[in-house]
Coordinates of C-alpha atoms in Angstrom, one line a residue:
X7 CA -2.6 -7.3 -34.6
X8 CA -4.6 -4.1 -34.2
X9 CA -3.6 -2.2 -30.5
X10 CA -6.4 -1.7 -28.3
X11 CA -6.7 1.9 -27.1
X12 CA -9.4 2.4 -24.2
X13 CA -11.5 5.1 -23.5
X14 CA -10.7 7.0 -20.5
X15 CA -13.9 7.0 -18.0
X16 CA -14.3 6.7 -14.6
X17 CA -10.9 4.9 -14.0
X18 CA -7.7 6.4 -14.6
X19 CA -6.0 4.9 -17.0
X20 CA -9.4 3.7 -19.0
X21 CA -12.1 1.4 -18.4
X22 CA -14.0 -2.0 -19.6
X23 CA -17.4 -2.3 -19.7
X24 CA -19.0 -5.7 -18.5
X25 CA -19.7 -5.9 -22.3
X26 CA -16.3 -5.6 -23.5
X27 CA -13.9 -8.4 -24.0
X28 CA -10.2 -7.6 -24.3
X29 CA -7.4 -10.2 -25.6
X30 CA -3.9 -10.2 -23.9
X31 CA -1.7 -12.0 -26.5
X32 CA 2.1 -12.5 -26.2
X33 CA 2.4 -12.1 -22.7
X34 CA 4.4 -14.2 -20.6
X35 CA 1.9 -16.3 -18.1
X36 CA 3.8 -15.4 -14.5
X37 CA 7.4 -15.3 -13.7
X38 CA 9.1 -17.6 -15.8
X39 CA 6.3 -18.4 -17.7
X40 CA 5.5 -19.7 -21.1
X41 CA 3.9 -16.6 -24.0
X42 CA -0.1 -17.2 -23.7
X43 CA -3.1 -15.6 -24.7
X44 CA -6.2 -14.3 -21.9
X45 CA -9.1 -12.9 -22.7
X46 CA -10.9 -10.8 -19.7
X47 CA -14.1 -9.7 -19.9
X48 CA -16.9 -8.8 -17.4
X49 CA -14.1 -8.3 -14.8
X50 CA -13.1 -12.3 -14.9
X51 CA -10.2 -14.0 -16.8
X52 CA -12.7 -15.9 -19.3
X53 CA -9.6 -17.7 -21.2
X54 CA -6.1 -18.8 -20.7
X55 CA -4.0 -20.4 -23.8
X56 CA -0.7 -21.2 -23.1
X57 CA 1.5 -20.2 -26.4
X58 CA 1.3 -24.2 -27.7
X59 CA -2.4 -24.5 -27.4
X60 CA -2.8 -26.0 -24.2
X61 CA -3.5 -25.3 -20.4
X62 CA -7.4 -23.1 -21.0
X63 CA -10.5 -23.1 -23.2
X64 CA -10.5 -22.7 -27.0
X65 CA -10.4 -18.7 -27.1
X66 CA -13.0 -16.9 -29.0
X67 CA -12.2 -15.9 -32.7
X68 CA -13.4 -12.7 -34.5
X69 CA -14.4 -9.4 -32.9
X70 CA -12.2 -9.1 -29.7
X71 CA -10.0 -6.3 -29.5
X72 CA -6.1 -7.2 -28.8
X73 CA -3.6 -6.1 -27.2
X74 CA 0.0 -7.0 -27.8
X75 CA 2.1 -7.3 -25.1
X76 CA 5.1 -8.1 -26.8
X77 CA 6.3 -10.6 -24.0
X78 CA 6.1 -8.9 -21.3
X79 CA 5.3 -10.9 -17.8
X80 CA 1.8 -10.7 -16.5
X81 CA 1.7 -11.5 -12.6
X82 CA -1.8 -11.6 -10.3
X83 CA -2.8 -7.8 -9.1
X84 CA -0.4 -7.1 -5.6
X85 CA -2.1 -5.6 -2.7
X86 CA -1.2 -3.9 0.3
X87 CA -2.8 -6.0 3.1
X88 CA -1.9 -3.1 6.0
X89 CA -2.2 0.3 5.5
X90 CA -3.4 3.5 6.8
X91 CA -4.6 5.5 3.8
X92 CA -5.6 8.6 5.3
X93 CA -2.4 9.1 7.1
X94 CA -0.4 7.8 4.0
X95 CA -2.0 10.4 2.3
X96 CA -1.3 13.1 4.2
X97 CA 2.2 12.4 5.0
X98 CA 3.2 13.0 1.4
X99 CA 2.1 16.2 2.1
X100 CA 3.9 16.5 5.4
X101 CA 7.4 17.5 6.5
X102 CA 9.5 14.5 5.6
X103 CA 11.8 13.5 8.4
X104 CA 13.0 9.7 8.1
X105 CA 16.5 9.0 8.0
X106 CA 17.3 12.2 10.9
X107 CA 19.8 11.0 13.1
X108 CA 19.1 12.8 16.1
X109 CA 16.3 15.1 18.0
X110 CA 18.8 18.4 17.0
X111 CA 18.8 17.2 13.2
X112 CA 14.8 17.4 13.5
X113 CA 14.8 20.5 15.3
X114 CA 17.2 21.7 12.2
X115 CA 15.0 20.7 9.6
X116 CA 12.1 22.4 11.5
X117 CA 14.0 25.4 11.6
X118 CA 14.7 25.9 7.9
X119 CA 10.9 24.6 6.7
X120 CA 8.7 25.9 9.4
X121 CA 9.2 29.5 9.1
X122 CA 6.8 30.4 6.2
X123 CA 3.6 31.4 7.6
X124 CA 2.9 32.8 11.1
X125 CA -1.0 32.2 10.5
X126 CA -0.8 29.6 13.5
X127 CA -1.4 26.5 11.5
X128 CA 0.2 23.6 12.4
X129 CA 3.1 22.0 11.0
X130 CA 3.2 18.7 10.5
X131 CA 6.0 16.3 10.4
X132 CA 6.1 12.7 9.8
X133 CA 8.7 10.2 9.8
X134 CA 11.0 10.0 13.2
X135 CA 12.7 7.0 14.8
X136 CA 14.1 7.9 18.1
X137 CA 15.0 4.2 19.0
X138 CA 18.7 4.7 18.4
X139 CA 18.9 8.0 18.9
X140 CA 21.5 9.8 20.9
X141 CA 19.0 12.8 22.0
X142 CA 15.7 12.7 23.3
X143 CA 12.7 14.6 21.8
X144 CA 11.7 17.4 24.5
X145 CA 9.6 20.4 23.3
X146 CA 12.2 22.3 24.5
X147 CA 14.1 22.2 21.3
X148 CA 10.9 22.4 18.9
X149 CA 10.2 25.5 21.3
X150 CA 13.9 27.3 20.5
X151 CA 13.4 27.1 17.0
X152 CA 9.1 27.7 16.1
X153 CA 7.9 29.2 19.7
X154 CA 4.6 30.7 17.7
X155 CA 3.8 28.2 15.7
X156 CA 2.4 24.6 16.6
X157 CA 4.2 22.1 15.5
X158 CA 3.3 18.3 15.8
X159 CA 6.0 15.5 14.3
X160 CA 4.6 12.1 14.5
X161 CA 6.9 8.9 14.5
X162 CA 7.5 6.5 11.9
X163 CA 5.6 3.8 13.3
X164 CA 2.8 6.1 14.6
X165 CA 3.0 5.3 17.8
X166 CA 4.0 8.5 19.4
X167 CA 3.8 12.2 18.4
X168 CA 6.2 15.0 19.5
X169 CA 4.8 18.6 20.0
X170 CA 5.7 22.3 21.2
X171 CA 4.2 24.0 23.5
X172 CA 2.4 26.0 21.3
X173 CA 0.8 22.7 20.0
X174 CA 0.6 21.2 23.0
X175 CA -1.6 24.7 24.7
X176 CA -4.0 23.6 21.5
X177 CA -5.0 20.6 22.9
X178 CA -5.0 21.3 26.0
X179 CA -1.8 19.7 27.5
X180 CA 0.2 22.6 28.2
X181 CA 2.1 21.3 31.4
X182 CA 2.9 18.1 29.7
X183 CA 6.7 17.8 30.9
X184 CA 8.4 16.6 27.3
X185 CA 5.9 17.1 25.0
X186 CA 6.5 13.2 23.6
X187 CA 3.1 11.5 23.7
X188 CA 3.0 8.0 23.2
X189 CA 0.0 5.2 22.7
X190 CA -3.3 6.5 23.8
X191 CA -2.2 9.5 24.9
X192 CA -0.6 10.0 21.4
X193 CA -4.0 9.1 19.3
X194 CA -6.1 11.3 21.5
X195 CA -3.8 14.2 21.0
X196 CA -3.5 14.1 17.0
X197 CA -7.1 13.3 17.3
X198 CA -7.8 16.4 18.6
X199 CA -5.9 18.8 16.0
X200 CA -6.8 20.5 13.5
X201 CA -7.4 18.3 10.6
X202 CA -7.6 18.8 6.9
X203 CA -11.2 19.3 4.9
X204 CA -12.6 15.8 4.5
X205 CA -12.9 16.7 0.7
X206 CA -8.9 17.5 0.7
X207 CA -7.8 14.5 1.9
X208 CA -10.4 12.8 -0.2
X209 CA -8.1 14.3 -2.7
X210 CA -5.0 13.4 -1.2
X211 CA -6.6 9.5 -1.2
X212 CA -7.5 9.6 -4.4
X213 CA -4.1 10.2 -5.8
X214 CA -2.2 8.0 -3.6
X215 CA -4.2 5.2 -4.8
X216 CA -3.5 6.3 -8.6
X217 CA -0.1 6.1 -7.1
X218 CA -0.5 2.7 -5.9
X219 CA -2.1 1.6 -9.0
X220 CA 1.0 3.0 -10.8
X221 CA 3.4 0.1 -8.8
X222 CA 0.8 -2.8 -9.8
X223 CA -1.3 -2.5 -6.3
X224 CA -5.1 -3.9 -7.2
X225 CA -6.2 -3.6 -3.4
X226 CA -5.4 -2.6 -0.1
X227 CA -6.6 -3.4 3.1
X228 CA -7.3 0.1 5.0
X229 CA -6.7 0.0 8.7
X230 CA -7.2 4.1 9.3
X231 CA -7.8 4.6 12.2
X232 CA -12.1 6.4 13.0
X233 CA -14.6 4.9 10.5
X234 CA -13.3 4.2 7.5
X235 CA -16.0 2.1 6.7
X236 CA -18.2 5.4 6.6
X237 CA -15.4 7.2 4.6
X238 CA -14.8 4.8 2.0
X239 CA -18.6 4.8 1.3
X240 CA -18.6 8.7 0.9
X241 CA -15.9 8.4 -1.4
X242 CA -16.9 5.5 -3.8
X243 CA -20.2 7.6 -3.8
X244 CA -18.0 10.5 -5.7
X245 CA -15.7 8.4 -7.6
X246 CA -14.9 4.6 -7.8
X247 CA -11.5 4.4 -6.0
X248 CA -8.4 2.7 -8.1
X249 CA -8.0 -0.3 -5.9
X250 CA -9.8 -2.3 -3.8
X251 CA -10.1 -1.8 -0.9
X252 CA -11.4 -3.6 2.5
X253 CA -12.3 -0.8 5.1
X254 CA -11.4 -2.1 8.7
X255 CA -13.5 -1.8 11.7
X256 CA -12.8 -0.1 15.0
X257 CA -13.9 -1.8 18.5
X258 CA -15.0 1.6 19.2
X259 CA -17.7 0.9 16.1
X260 CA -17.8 -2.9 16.6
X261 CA -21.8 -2.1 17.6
X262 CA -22.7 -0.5 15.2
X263 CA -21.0 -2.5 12.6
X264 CA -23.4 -5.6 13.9
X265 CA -26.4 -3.6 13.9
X266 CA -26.0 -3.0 10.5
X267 CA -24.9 -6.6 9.4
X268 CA -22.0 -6.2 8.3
X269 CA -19.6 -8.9 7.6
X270 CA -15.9 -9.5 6.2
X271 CA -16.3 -9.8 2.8
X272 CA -19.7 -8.0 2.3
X273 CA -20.2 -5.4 -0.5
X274 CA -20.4 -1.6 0.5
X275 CA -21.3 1.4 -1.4
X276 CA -21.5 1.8 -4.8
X277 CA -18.1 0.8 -6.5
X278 CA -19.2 -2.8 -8.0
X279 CA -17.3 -5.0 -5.5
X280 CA -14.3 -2.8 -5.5
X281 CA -15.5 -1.8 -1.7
X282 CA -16.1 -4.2 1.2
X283 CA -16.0 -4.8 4.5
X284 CA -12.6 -5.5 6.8
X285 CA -11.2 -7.2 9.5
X286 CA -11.7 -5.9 13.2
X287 CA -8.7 -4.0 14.3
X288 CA -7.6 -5.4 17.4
X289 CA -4.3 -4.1 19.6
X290 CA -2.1 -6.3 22.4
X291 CA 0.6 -4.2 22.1
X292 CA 2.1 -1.1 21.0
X293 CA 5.9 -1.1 19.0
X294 CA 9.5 -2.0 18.9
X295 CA 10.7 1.6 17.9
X296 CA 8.8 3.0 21.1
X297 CA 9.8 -0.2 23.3
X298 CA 6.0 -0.7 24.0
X299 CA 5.7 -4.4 22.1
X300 CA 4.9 -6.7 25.0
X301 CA 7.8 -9.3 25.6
X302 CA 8.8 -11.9 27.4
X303 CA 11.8 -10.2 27.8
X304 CA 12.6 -6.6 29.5
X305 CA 14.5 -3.8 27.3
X306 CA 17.9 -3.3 28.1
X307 CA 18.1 -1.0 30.9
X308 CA 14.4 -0.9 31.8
X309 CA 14.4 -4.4 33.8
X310 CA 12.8 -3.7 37.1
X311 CA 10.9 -0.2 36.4
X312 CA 7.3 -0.1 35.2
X313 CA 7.0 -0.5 31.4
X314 CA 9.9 -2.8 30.8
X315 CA 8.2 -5.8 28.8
X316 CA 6.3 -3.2 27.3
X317 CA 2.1 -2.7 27.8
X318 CA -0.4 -4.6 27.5
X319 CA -2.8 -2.7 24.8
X320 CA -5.9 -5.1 25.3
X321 CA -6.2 -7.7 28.3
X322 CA -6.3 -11.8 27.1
X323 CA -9.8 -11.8 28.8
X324 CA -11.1 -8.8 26.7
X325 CA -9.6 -9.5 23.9
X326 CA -11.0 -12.8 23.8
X327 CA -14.1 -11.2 24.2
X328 CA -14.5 -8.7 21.2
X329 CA -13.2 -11.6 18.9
X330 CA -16.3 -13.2 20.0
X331 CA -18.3 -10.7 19.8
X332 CA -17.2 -10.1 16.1
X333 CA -16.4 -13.8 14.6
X334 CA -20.5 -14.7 16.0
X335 CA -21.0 -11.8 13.4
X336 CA -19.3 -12.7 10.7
X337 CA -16.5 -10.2 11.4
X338 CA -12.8 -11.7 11.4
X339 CA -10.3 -10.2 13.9
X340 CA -6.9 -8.6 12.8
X341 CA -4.5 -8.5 16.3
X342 CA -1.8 -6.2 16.5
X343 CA 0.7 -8.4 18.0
X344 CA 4.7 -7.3 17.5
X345 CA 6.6 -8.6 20.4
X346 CA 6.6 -12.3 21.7
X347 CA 4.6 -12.4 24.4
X348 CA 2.1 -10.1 22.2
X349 CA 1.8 -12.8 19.3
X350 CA 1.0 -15.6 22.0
X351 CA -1.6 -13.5 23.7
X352 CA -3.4 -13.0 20.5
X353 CA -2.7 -17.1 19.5
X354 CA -4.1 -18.1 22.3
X355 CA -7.4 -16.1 21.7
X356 CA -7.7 -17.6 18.7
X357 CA -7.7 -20.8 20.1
X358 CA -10.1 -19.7 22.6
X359 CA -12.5 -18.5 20.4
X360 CA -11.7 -21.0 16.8
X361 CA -12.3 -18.5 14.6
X362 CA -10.5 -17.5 11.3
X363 CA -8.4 -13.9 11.2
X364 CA -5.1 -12.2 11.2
X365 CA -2.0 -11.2 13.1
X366 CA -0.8 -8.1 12.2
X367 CA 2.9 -7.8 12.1
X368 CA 4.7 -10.7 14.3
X369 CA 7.9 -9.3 14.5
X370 CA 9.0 -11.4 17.4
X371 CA 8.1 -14.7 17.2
X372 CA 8.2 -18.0 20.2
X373 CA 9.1 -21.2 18.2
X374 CA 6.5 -23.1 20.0
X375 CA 3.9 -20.0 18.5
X376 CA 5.1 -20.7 14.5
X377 CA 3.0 -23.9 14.0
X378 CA 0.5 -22.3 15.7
X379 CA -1.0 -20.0 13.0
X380 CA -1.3 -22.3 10.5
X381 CA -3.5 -25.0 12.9
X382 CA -5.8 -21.9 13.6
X383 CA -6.1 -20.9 10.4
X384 CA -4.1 -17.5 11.3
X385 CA -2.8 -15.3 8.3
X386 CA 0.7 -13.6 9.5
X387 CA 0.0 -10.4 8.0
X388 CA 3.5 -9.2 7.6
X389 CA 6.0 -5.8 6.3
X390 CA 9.1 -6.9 4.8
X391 CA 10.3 -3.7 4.9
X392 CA 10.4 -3.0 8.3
X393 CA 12.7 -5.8 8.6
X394 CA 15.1 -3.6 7.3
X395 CA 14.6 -1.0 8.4
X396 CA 14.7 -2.3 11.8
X397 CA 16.9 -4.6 12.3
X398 CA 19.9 -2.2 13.7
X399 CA 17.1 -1.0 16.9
X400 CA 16.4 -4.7 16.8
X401 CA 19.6 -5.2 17.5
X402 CA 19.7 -3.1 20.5
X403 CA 16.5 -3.9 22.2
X404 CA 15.9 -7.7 20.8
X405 CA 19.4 -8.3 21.5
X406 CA 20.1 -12.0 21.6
X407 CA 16.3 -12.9 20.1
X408 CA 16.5 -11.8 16.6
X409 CA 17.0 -15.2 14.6
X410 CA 13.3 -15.4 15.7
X411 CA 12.3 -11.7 14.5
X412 CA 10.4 -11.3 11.4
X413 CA 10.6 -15.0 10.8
X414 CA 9.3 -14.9 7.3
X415 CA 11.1 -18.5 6.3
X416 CA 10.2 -19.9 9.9
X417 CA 6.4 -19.3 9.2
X418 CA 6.0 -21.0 6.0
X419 CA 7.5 -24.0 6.9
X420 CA 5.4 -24.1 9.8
X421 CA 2.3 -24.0 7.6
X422 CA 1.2 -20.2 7.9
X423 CA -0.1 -18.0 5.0
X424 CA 1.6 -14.8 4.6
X425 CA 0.4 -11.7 3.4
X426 CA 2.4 -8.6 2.5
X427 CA 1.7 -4.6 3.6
X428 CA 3.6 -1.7 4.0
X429 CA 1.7 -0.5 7.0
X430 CA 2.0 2.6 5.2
X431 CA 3.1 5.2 6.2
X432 CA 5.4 3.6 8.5
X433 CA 7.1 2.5 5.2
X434 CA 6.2 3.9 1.5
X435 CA 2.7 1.9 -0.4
X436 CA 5.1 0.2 -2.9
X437 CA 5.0 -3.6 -2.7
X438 CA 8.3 -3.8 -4.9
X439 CA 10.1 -2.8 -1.8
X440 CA 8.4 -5.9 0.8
X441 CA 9.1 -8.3 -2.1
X442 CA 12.7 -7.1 -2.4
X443 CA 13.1 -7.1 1.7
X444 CA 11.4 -10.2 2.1
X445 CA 13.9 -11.3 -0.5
X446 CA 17.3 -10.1 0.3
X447 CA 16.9 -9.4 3.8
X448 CA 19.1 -5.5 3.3
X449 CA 18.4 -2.3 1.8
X450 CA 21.4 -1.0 1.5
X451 CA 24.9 -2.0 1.2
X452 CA 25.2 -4.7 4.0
X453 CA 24.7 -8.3 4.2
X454 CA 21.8 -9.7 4.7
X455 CA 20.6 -9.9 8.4
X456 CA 19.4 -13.0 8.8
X457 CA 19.5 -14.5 5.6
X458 CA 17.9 -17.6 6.9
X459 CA 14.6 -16.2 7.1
X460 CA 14.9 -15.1 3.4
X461 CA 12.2 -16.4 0.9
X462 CA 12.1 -17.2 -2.9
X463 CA 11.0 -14.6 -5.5
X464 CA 7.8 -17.0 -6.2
X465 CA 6.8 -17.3 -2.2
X466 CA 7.0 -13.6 -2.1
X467 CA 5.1 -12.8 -5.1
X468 CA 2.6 -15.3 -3.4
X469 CA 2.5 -13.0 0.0
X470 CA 2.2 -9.8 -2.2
X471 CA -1.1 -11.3 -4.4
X472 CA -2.8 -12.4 -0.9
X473 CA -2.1 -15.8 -2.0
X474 CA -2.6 -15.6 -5.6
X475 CA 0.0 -17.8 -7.0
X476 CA -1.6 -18.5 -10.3
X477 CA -3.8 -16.4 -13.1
X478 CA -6.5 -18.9 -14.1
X479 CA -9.9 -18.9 -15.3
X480 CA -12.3 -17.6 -13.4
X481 CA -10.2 -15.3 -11.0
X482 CA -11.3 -11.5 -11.0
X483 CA -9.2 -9.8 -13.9
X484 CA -6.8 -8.1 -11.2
X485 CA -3.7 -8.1 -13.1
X486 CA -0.3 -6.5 -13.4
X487 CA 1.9 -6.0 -16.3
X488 CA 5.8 -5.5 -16.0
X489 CA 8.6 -5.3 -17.6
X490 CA 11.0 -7.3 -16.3
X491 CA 10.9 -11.0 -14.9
X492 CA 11.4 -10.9 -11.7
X493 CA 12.6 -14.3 -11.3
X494 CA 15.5 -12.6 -13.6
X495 CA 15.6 -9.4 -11.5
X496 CA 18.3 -8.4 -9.1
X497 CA 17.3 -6.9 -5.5
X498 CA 17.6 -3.2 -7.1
X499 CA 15.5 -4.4 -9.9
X500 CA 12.9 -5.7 -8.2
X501 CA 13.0 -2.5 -6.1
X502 CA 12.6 -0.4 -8.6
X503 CA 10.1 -2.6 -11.1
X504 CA 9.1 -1.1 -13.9
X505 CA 5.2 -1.5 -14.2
X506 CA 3.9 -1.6 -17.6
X507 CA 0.2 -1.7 -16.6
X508 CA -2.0 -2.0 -14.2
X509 CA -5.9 -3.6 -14.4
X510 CA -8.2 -4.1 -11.5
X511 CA -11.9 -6.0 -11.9
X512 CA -10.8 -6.0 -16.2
X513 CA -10.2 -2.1 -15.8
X514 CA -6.9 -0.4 -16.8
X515 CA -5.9 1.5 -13.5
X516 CA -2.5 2.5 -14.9
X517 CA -0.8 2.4 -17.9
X518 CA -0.7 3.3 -21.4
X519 CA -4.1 1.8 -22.9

């Protein structure tokens, strides 16, 4: 069988024409599959011939080129169904600070990186979680070691931003008393710095999806905050991007969106279907790192003072109203809603208003609130990976709650639909790492923490193909190659997954063809 070597335009990693017709043979039909045959061609699966004959169409003889994939295991395309790909970007380019221990161990590591220019840019940082830390942030310490330059560190979840006064005299906040900004406050502020050249972090976008493609991602669902619906059009203009992507919509744009009929699901720009229109980007609450998720509960230490349940991002009544708004429009919500009293705010909107959408994140979960999603049709859109990296602040602020936080197992039983995202970059664009959290439940060396709410390798492979549990005819040729079964992989295995190939709408995206 001759090897089929593709061309190398447009795409990274090579590209189909609608004309061309390209034979997978030998390659093992999903996890645990039998060895079958697929032909793909004008972005569609056209044929699927299980290895004795049966299970698709007779497949075409003569002319095709083939590719031999010597038993390798070909799974749906993954996506990343939360991320914010501008800031993803641009935090690989940023001061990396997860895993510091303390506000001193960030000052440190501002110290040694920070001193190489004095031409009063800004340095960046990304990647704090103060939630168990023993310090507070206070610009105090950023000012002992940088006092010239500005310096702006934004938190792992991206719900607060800690600055200097030097950075905090750029945007005109110089009396602010810590220099910790949090929620609104926080956007506004990183809002109003200096930002990178539009064609630079077009740049920075274009590799991290190259990236993404590169762990088997075929789409993402882009929740950056401004108009990414405008910027995603600019881009595919330039290039065709290497994933799909669904570009959200801001309230602040919900208007103009209308005006301009655009729908979930609709076509934009000039990428062939690879670009569409998003969800509406809804907020109840803010996050469990910054003990702003809204719950029925108050934090330890906080009962009694303003704040303690957290805040209230949206109220029910407006809420209810935007959803309205957008659903009569053909847009579908997606409602931020992390702690308990969050998630039933936004389910009872939904029932208010009986129209289709998401829920974005529901960490904390009321049983009488799991059978809900499924009777409103509500997708749980869901990060593995911050279950894990959670679960000690959990622990400290959800004490006594947490068999019902991050309820994976609890919400398919009851009936919902679960879709996987990184919510990058509050954790890396790699869906290897949700399906291994959702899966074990640890990242490191201790048990799992509620291994109850663990699921099975298929249900998560499910969550991480948006529902995709099957590669049959007629489904878009969104397809990933790898080299390992992971219904044979260990957790560090399926962590690490080694990605043959990568092929989104019957074009290679990544890989060796």
């Amino acid at each position: 069988m001759a090897d089929f070597v593709s061309a190398r335009r447009g795409l990274p990693g090579g590209d189909l024409s609608p004309a061309t017709a390209l034979i997978l043979d030998r390659v093992r039909l999903g996890a645990g599959g039998p060895l079958a045959r697929l032909r793909v061609a004008g972005g569609r699966v056209t044929h699927v011939v299980a290895e004795e004959g049966t299970g698709g169409r007779a497949m075409p003889a003569g002319g095709e080129r083939v590719l031999d994939l010597e038993g390798r295991v070909l799974l749906p395309g993954l996506w990343d169904a939360h991320v914010h790909m501008a800031e993803w970007a641009s935090a690989r380019h940023r001061l990396d600070l997860s895993g510091t221990a303390s506000a001193r161990a960030v000052a440190d590591i501002v110290r040694e990186r920070g001193g190489g220019t004095s031409d009063g840019t800004v340095l960046f940082g990304y990647g704090f979680r103060d939630g168990l830390w023993p310090d507070a942030p206070h610009k105090r310490l950023l000012d002992a070691v940088l006092p010239d330059r500005p310096v702006a560190l934004v938190s792992a979840d991206l719900h607060a931003a800690w600055l200097n006064s030097a950075c905090l005299g750029l945007v005109g906040r110089g009396d602010h008393p810590s220099g910790l900004v949090r929620e609104h406050e926080c956007h506004e502020v990183l809002s109003a710095l200096p930002a990178a050249p539009a064609g630079v972090v077009d740049g920075w976008i274009a590799d991290a999806c190259e990236a993404a493609a590169a762990r088997g991602v075929t789409g993402v669902i882009d929740f950056q905050y401004g108009d990414a619906v405008a910027d995603w059009e600019r881009r595919s203009a330039e290039s065709p991007p290497a994933v799909r992507v669904a570009a959200a919509v801001y309230p602040s744009r919900l208007d103009a969106a209308v005006e301009r009929g655009l729908r979930t699901g609709a076509e934009l720009g000039v990428g062939g279907g690879l670009l569409r229109v998003g969800p509406l980007k809804l907020f109840t609450d803010g996050s469990l790192n910054t003990r702003t998720a809204l719950c029925r509960d108050p934090y330890p230490g906080l009962a009694g003072t303003d704040g303690s349940h957290g805040i209230e991002e949206t109220s029910p009544r407006e809420l209810v109203r935007l959803m309205r708004r957008a659903a009569a429009h053909g847009i579908e919500p997606a409602v931020h809603a992390i702690g308990d009293r969050a998630n039933t705010v936004a389910l009872d909107a939904f029932e208010a208003v009986r129209c289709r959408g998401r829920i974005e994140h529901a960490q904390l979960l009321s049983p009488e609130d799991l059978p809900r999603f499924a009777r409103w049709g509500v997708t749980a859109g869901v990060q593995p990976r911050h279950a894990t990296d959670d679960r000690d602040v959990a622990d400290r602020h959800w004490a006594g709650r947490t068999e019902r936080a991050f309820a994976y197992a609890d919400l398919l039983a009851a009936g919902a639909r679960l879709e996987f995202g990184s919510d990058a970059p509050v954790s890396p664009l790699d869906p290897w790492l949700a399906i291994a959290s959702a899966v074990s439940r640890t990242d490191d060396e201790r048990p799992a923490w509620h291994p109850e709410q663990r699921l099975s390798v298929p249900d998560a492979l499910v969550a991480a193909a948006r529902g995709r549990r099957l590669i049959r005819v007629g489904d878009p040729a969104d397809l990933v190659v790898v080299d390992v079964d992971p219904l044979k992989a260990d957790t560090d295995t399926l962590r690490t997954m080694p990605v043959h190939a990568t092929m989104t709408d019957g074009r290679w995206t990544h890989g060796p063809y």
